[in-house]
Coordinates of C-alpha atoms and ligand atoms in Angstrom, one line a residue:
M1 CA 96.5 107.6 109.8
S2 CA 97.5 104.0 110.8
N3 CA 100.6 102.3 109.6
Q4 CA 98.5 100.0 107.4
Q5 CA 96.8 102.9 105.8
H6 CA 100.0 103.9 104.2
H7 CA 99.7 100.9 101.9
Y8 CA 96.2 102.0 100.7
Q9 CA 97.4 105.5 100.3
Q10 CA 100.3 104.4 98.1
R11 CA 97.9 102.3 95.9
R12 CA 95.5 105.3 95.5
Q13 CA 98.5 107.5 94.5
R14 CA 99.8 104.9 92.0
L15 CA 96.3 104.7 90.4
M16 CA 95.9 108.5 90.3
D17 CA 99.5 108.9 88.8
A18 CA 98.3 106.7 85.9
L19 CA 95.4 109.1 85.3
G20 CA 95.1 112.7 84.1
S21 CA 94.0 115.6 86.3
D22 CA 90.7 115.6 84.4
A23 CA 89.9 112.1 85.8
A24 CA 87.7 111.2 88.7
V25 CA 87.3 107.7 90.1
I26 CA 84.0 106.6 91.7
L27 CA 84.3 103.5 93.8
T28 CA 81.4 101.8 95.4
A29 CA 81.4 99.4 98.4
Y30 CA 79.1 96.4 98.3
P31 CA 75.7 96.8 99.9
E32 CA 74.6 94.9 102.9
R33 CA 72.3 92.1 101.9
T34 CA 69.3 90.9 103.9
R35 CA 68.9 87.2 104.4
S36 CA 65.6 87.5 106.2
K37 CA 64.0 90.2 108.4
N38 CA 66.9 91.7 110.3
I39 CA 69.4 89.0 109.6
H40 CA 72.1 89.8 107.1
Y41 CA 74.3 87.6 104.9
R42 CA 77.9 87.8 106.0
F43 CA 79.2 90.9 104.4
V44 CA 82.0 90.7 101.9
Q45 CA 83.6 94.0 100.7
D46 CA 84.0 94.9 97.0
K47 CA 87.6 94.0 96.3
D48 CA 88.6 97.2 94.4
F49 CA 87.1 99.3 97.2
Y50 CA 89.0 97.4 99.8
Y51 CA 92.3 97.5 97.8
L52 CA 92.2 101.3 97.5
T53 CA 90.7 102.2 100.9
G54 CA 91.0 99.4 103.4
F55 CA 87.5 100.4 104.4
E56 CA 85.3 97.4 105.4
E57 CA 81.8 98.9 105.9
P58 CA 79.0 98.3 103.4
D59 CA 77.3 100.9 101.1
A60 CA 80.2 103.5 101.2
V61 CA 81.3 105.5 98.1
A62 CA 84.8 106.9 97.6
L63 CA 85.8 109.5 95.1
L64 CA 89.4 110.0 93.9
R65 CA 90.5 113.2 92.2
P66 CA 94.0 113.1 90.8
G67 CA 95.9 116.4 91.3
H68 CA 93.3 117.8 93.7
P69 CA 94.4 118.9 97.2
Q70 CA 91.4 116.9 98.5
S71 CA 92.0 113.8 96.3
F72 CA 90.3 111.2 98.5
I73 CA 86.7 111.8 99.6
L74 CA 84.8 109.1 101.5
F75 CA 81.0 108.9 101.9
S76 CA 80.0 106.4 104.6
R77 CA 77.2 105.5 107.0
P78 CA 76.9 108.1 109.7
K79 CA 77.3 107.1 113.4
D80 CA 74.0 105.7 114.8
P81 CA 74.0 104.4 118.3
D82 CA 70.9 102.1 117.8
Q83 CA 72.2 100.6 114.6
E84 CA 75.6 100.2 116.1
T85 CA 74.2 98.4 119.1
S86 CA 72.5 95.9 116.8
F87 CA 75.0 95.5 114.0
G88 CA 78.4 96.8 115.2
A89 CA 80.5 100.0 115.2
R90 CA 80.8 102.4 112.3
A91 CA 83.8 104.6 111.5
G92 CA 81.5 107.6 111.0
I93 CA 82.8 110.8 109.5
E94 CA 85.6 111.3 112.0
G95 CA 86.8 107.8 111.6
A96 CA 86.8 108.1 107.8
I97 CA 89.2 111.0 108.2
N98 CA 91.3 110.0 111.2
D99 CA 91.5 106.2 110.6
F100 CA 91.2 105.9 106.8
G101 CA 93.0 109.0 105.7
A102 CA 90.1 110.6 103.8
D103 CA 90.8 114.3 102.9
A104 CA 87.1 115.0 103.4
A105 CA 84.3 112.7 104.5
Y106 CA 80.5 113.0 104.4
S107 CA 77.5 111.0 105.4
L108 CA 76.0 108.8 102.6
D109 CA 72.8 110.9 102.9
E110 CA 74.7 113.8 101.3
L111 CA 75.9 111.7 98.3
D112 CA 73.4 113.0 95.7
V113 CA 73.9 116.6 96.6
R114 CA 77.7 116.6 97.0
L115 CA 79.0 114.2 94.5
P116 CA 78.0 116.1 91.3
E117 CA 79.8 119.2 92.7
L118 CA 82.9 117.3 93.7
L119 CA 83.2 115.9 90.1
D120 CA 84.3 119.5 89.1
Q121 CA 84.8 119.9 85.4
R122 CA 86.4 116.5 85.2
T123 CA 85.5 114.6 82.0
D124 CA 87.2 111.2 82.4
I125 CA 85.0 109.3 84.9
L126 CA 86.2 105.9 85.9
L127 CA 83.5 103.8 87.6
G128 CA 84.2 100.8 89.8
D129 CA 80.7 99.4 90.5
E130 CA 80.7 95.6 90.3
Q131 CA 77.1 95.3 91.5
E132 CA 75.8 98.2 89.5
R133 CA 74.6 99.8 92.6
L134 CA 74.9 103.4 91.5
G135 CA 74.9 102.9 87.7
H136 CA 71.5 104.7 87.3
K137 CA 72.7 107.6 89.5
V138 CA 76.0 108.3 87.7
W139 CA 74.1 109.5 84.6
Q140 CA 72.1 112.0 86.8
W141 CA 75.3 113.2 88.5
C142 CA 77.0 113.9 85.2
N143 CA 73.9 115.7 83.8
Y144 CA 73.4 117.7 87.0
Q145 CA 76.7 119.4 86.3
R146 CA 75.5 120.3 82.8
R147 CA 72.2 121.7 83.9
N148 CA 73.8 123.8 86.6
T149 CA 76.8 125.2 84.9
R150 CA 76.9 129.1 84.9
F151 CA 76.2 130.7 81.5
D152 CA 79.8 131.9 81.2
Q153 CA 81.3 128.5 81.9
P154 CA 81.8 125.9 79.2
K155 CA 79.7 122.8 79.8
V156 CA 81.4 119.5 79.9
Y157 CA 80.5 116.2 78.3
R158 CA 81.9 113.4 80.4
R159 CA 83.3 110.1 79.3
L160 CA 82.5 107.1 81.4
R161 CA 84.8 104.0 81.5
P162 CA 85.4 101.0 83.7
L163 CA 88.0 101.4 86.5
A164 CA 88.9 97.8 85.9
E165 CA 90.8 98.6 82.7
V166 CA 93.3 100.7 84.7
L167 CA 93.2 99.1 88.1
H168 CA 93.0 95.4 87.4
P169 CA 96.4 95.1 85.6
M170 CA 97.9 96.8 88.7
R171 CA 96.3 94.3 91.0
V172 CA 98.1 91.4 89.2
I173 CA 101.4 92.5 90.8
K174 CA 101.2 92.0 94.5
D175 CA 102.9 94.3 97.0
E176 CA 104.8 93.1 100.1
M177 CA 101.7 93.5 102.4
E178 CA 99.6 91.4 100.0
I179 CA 102.3 88.7 99.6
G180 CA 102.5 88.5 103.4
R181 CA 98.8 88.0 103.8
I182 CA 98.6 85.4 101.0
R183 CA 101.5 83.5 102.5
H184 CA 99.7 83.4 105.8
A185 CA 96.4 82.2 104.3
V186 CA 98.3 79.5 102.3
S187 CA 100.3 78.3 105.3
A188 CA 97.2 78.1 107.4
S189 CA 95.4 76.2 104.7
C190 CA 98.3 73.7 104.4
L191 CA 98.0 73.0 108.1
A192 CA 94.3 72.6 107.6
H193 CA 94.9 70.0 104.9
R194 CA 97.3 68.1 107.2
Q195 CA 94.7 68.2 109.9
V196 CA 92.1 66.7 107.6
I197 CA 94.2 63.8 106.4
T198 CA 95.3 62.8 109.8
H199 CA 91.6 62.3 110.7
L200 CA 90.3 61.0 107.4
K201 CA 88.8 57.5 107.4
P202 CA 86.0 55.6 105.7
E203 CA 82.4 56.4 106.8
M204 CA 83.3 59.9 108.0
N205 CA 81.0 62.6 106.6
E206 CA 82.4 65.2 104.2
A207 CA 80.8 67.8 106.6
E208 CA 82.8 66.6 109.5
L209 CA 86.1 67.0 107.7
S210 CA 85.0 70.4 106.3
S211 CA 84.5 71.6 109.9
L212 CA 87.9 70.2 111.0
F213 CA 89.4 72.1 108.1
N214 CA 87.7 75.4 109.2
L215 CA 88.6 74.8 112.8
E216 CA 92.3 74.6 111.9
L217 CA 92.0 77.8 109.8
A218 CA 90.4 79.7 112.6
R219 CA 93.2 78.7 114.9
H220 CA 95.5 80.6 112.5
G221 CA 93.3 83.7 112.1
C222 CA 91.6 82.7 108.9
V223 CA 88.0 83.3 109.9
S224 CA 86.4 83.7 106.5
D225 CA 86.5 81.8 103.3
P226 CA 87.3 82.9 99.8
Y227 CA 84.9 80.3 98.3
P228 CA 82.9 77.4 99.8
N229 CA 85.0 74.4 100.7
I230 CA 84.9 71.6 98.2
L231 CA 85.1 68.1 99.9
A232 CA 84.0 65.7 97.3
G233 CA 84.1 61.9 97.8
G234 CA 84.4 59.5 94.9
E235 CA 82.1 60.4 91.9
R236 CA 81.1 63.7 93.5
A237 CA 84.5 65.1 92.5
M238 CA 83.3 65.1 88.9
C239 CA 81.5 68.3 89.8
L240 CA 84.3 70.8 89.9
H241 CA 82.6 73.2 92.4
Y242 CA 80.7 70.5 94.4
D243 CA 80.0 72.2 97.8
H244 CA 77.2 70.2 99.4
N245 CA 79.9 68.5 101.5
N246 CA 77.3 66.3 103.2
Q247 CA 77.9 62.7 102.2
P248 CA 79.7 59.8 104.0
L249 CA 83.0 58.6 102.4
D250 CA 83.2 55.1 101.0
A251 CA 86.3 52.9 101.7
G252 CA 88.5 52.6 98.6
T253 CA 87.4 55.8 97.0
L254 CA 89.2 59.2 96.8
L255 CA 88.4 62.4 98.6
L256 CA 89.1 65.5 96.6
I257 CA 89.5 68.6 98.9
D258 CA 89.7 72.0 97.1
A259 CA 89.7 74.4 100.0
G260 CA 91.6 77.4 101.4
G261 CA 91.3 80.0 104.0
E262 CA 91.2 83.8 103.7
Y263 CA 93.5 85.9 105.8
R264 CA 92.6 89.5 106.1
H265 CA 90.8 89.4 102.7
Y266 CA 93.5 87.4 100.9
A267 CA 92.8 83.9 99.6
A268 CA 94.4 80.6 99.5
D269 CA 93.2 77.9 97.0
I270 CA 94.7 74.4 97.5
T271 CA 93.5 71.1 96.1
R272 CA 94.7 67.7 97.2
T273 CA 93.1 64.3 96.5
Y274 CA 93.5 61.7 99.3
P275 CA 92.7 58.0 99.5
V276 CA 89.8 57.5 101.9
S277 CA 91.3 54.2 103.2
G278 CA 94.8 55.5 103.5
R279 CA 96.3 53.8 100.4
Y280 CA 95.8 54.5 96.7
T281 CA 94.7 51.6 94.6
E282 CA 97.0 50.7 91.7
E283 CA 94.8 52.6 89.2
Q284 CA 94.4 55.6 91.5
A285 CA 98.1 55.7 92.0
I286 CA 98.9 55.7 88.3
I287 CA 96.4 58.6 87.5
Y288 CA 97.6 60.5 90.6
D289 CA 101.2 60.4 89.5
L290 CA 100.2 61.5 86.0
V291 CA 98.4 64.6 87.4
L292 CA 101.3 65.3 89.7
D293 CA 103.8 65.1 86.9
A294 CA 101.7 67.5 84.9
L295 CA 101.6 69.9 87.9
N296 CA 105.4 69.6 88.5
A297 CA 106.2 70.2 84.8
A298 CA 104.1 73.3 84.8
I299 CA 105.6 74.6 88.0
E300 CA 109.0 74.3 86.4
Q301 CA 107.9 76.7 83.7
A302 CA 106.6 79.3 86.2
K303 CA 109.2 82.0 86.0
P304 CA 109.6 85.6 84.8
G305 CA 109.2 85.8 81.0
T306 CA 107.1 82.6 80.5
P307 CA 103.9 83.4 78.7
W308 CA 100.8 82.6 80.8
N309 CA 99.5 79.9 78.4
R310 CA 102.7 77.9 78.6
L311 CA 101.7 76.6 82.0
Y312 CA 98.5 75.1 80.6
D313 CA 100.2 73.8 77.4
T314 CA 102.9 72.1 79.5
A315 CA 100.4 70.4 81.8
M316 CA 98.3 69.2 78.9
E317 CA 101.3 67.9 77.0
V318 CA 102.1 65.7 80.0
I319 CA 98.5 64.6 80.4
S320 CA 98.1 63.7 76.7
R321 CA 101.4 61.7 76.6
G322 CA 100.2 59.9 79.8
L323 CA 96.7 59.1 78.4
V324 CA 98.2 57.6 75.2
E325 CA 100.8 55.6 77.2
L326 CA 98.1 54.2 79.4
G327 CA 96.0 53.2 76.3
I328 CA 93.1 55.5 77.5
L329 CA 93.4 57.5 74.2
Q330 CA 94.5 56.2 70.8
G331 CA 97.0 57.7 68.3
S332 CA 100.0 59.9 69.0
W333 CA 100.1 62.3 71.9
E334 CA 100.6 65.1 69.4
Q335 CA 97.4 64.2 67.6
V336 CA 95.6 63.9 70.9
L337 CA 96.7 67.4 71.9
K338 CA 95.9 68.9 68.5
Q339 CA 92.4 67.3 68.3
G340 CA 91.7 68.0 72.0
S341 CA 90.6 64.4 72.6
H342 CA 92.0 64.7 76.2
K343 CA 89.7 67.6 77.0
P344 CA 86.6 65.5 78.0
F345 CA 88.8 64.2 80.9
S346 CA 90.6 67.4 81.7
V347 CA 87.8 70.0 81.3
H348 CA 89.1 73.1 83.0
K349 CA 92.0 75.5 82.6
T350 CA 95.0 74.9 84.8
G351 CA 95.1 78.1 86.9
H352 CA 94.3 81.7 87.6
W353 CA 95.6 84.7 89.4
L354 CA 95.2 84.6 93.2
G355 CA 94.8 87.5 95.6
L356 CA 91.9 89.4 97.1
D357 CA 89.7 87.2 94.9
V358 CA 90.2 83.5 94.6
H359 CA 89.9 84.0 90.8
D360 CA 91.7 87.3 91.0
V361 CA 91.3 90.1 88.5
G362 CA 93.6 91.1 85.8
P363 CA 94.2 90.3 82.1
Y364 CA 95.9 87.1 80.9
Q365 CA 96.4 88.6 77.4
D366 CA 97.4 92.0 76.1
E367 CA 95.3 94.1 73.7
Q368 CA 96.8 92.3 70.7
G369 CA 95.9 88.9 72.2
R370 CA 99.4 88.0 73.2
W371 CA 99.7 86.0 76.4
R372 CA 101.0 88.0 79.3
P373 CA 104.5 87.0 80.4
L374 CA 104.9 86.1 84.0
E375 CA 106.6 88.7 86.3
A376 CA 108.0 88.7 89.8
G377 CA 105.2 89.6 92.3
M378 CA 102.4 87.6 90.5
V379 CA 100.6 85.0 92.5
L380 CA 98.8 82.2 90.6
T381 CA 97.5 78.7 91.0
I382 CA 98.4 75.7 88.9
E383 CA 95.8 72.9 89.1
P384 CA 95.7 70.2 86.5
G385 CA 93.1 67.4 86.9
L386 CA 91.8 64.2 85.3
Y387 CA 88.2 63.1 85.8
F388 CA 86.8 59.7 84.7
G389 CA 83.1 59.3 85.4
A390 CA 82.0 56.0 87.0
T391 CA 79.8 55.2 84.0
D392 CA 81.9 56.7 81.3
L393 CA 82.1 54.1 78.5
R394 CA 84.8 56.1 76.7
V395 CA 87.4 54.9 79.2
P396 CA 88.4 51.3 80.0
E397 CA 86.5 50.1 83.1
R398 CA 89.6 50.0 85.4
W399 CA 89.9 53.8 85.3
R400 CA 86.3 54.7 85.8
G401 CA 85.3 56.6 89.0
I402 CA 88.7 58.2 89.4
A403 CA 88.7 62.0 89.7
I404 CA 91.9 63.8 90.7
R405 CA 93.0 67.4 90.9
I406 CA 96.1 68.7 92.5
E407 CA 96.5 72.5 93.0
D408 CA 99.3 74.6 94.3
D409 CA 99.6 78.4 95.0
I410 CA 102.7 79.9 93.4
L411 CA 104.5 83.2 93.8
I412 CA 106.7 84.3 90.9
T413 CA 110.0 85.6 92.1
A414 CA 112.9 87.4 90.3
D415 CA 114.6 84.1 89.6
G416 CA 111.8 81.6 89.4
N417 CA 109.0 80.8 91.8
Q418 CA 108.1 79.7 95.3
V419 CA 105.5 77.1 95.8
L420 CA 103.7 78.7 98.7
S421 CA 101.5 75.6 99.3
K422 CA 104.4 73.1 99.4
S423 CA 103.7 72.0 103.0
A424 CA 100.3 70.6 102.0
P425 CA 101.4 66.9 101.4
K426 CA 101.5 66.1 97.7
T427 CA 103.4 63.0 96.9
R428 CA 101.7 59.6 97.5
E429 CA 104.4 58.6 99.9
E430 CA 103.9 61.7 102.1
I431 CA 100.2 61.3 102.1
E432 CA 100.1 57.5 102.7
S433 CA 102.7 57.9 105.5
L434 CA 100.7 60.7 107.2
M435 CA 97.6 58.6 107.0
S436 CA 99.1 55.4 108.3
Ligands
LIG501 N1 88.6 76.5 94.1 C1 88.3 77.1 92.9 C2 89.4 76.9 91.9 O1 90.3 76.1 92.2 O2 89.6 77.6 90.9
MN502 MN1 92.0 77.4 91.7
MN503 MN1 90.7 75.4 94.0

């Protein structure tokens, strides 16, 4: 078993320790998807499957049986020289055992015959099947056992529940290997941001800059993306997930870049908003600094013990105060905040967990609805924004057409936080000087 496999084995053990010996976990890999004829979409593994096995092939199924001497069973695609010539190597049965630490491994062809037997008398079945690939079969497997029990053995009724409710809270706290990979993805993404702004000028196409971004990522081993790059010039940044990235950039406008690389399955997610001509206009500068103040105020709150929602509340307090001071909204900032009159211009939440998924899994509240306090080992984004449409009559004309978001990636530490994305230029001075 490789050195890295030790991490996956520890995670499986931690999960199984949280379950009883009558539990069984069924994990499903994502299927390979056909794009046309024999061309496939780029394969992305199911995150829970990867987290617990490190196995990167499609269609596989894993079974975990707490307390059993053979606690980790892997079903995967068998070796097939023709298929492997066309589409790449497979671990096969031997690889599943020798390289991935399975206690037993079988070909996927044997799934329907073997899996019902392997479930033993276990009654607590946890299913991780994001794409509902095997949903219809699980019922058959559970009933197979009932039909085939010997007359002198008690039959079992099984309870099916989502793996997510046990596993996803664990995934919120990152281990050292995960933090190392996230750090790498974020550092490479900061370099990619720097690369883009040193080339940015009017008339360039968003596509060109997106490719430059990806080139720099590839130089640092980030060869896949956690989400499509967002390079949105001017008004196009009103669309939060704009990913056409195919328009030329107008002088005097802003370019919002929300993009990050993925390093060995772990995501970065960084947003910066740059002046296409190298200098922010007076209005752009004022709104930029307001969003940056909101971000910095929220970052100050990001430490162990802070409830999750305080980051959003802090950012929105700064935004509301600013909008009132600028005369964009009327009344007191407290009223603005209470009535939510800032929300049309700041439409999204200000962050999410970050990890294997860009919007990583795990609850933000406990079962009583209390916001989860931050803990060391959590990784999250903070990303306030302000968006004034070019034709939005609710705002004075001078502010129209300004859309700004600034997003950092934060690791919570024992005594506060580390801003992992701090080397992506963020103050106006840094950005204007790099562009000059
Ligand atoms: N890039 C997606 C997000 O910031 O949430
Ligand atoms: Mn984000
Ligand atoms: Mn983002």
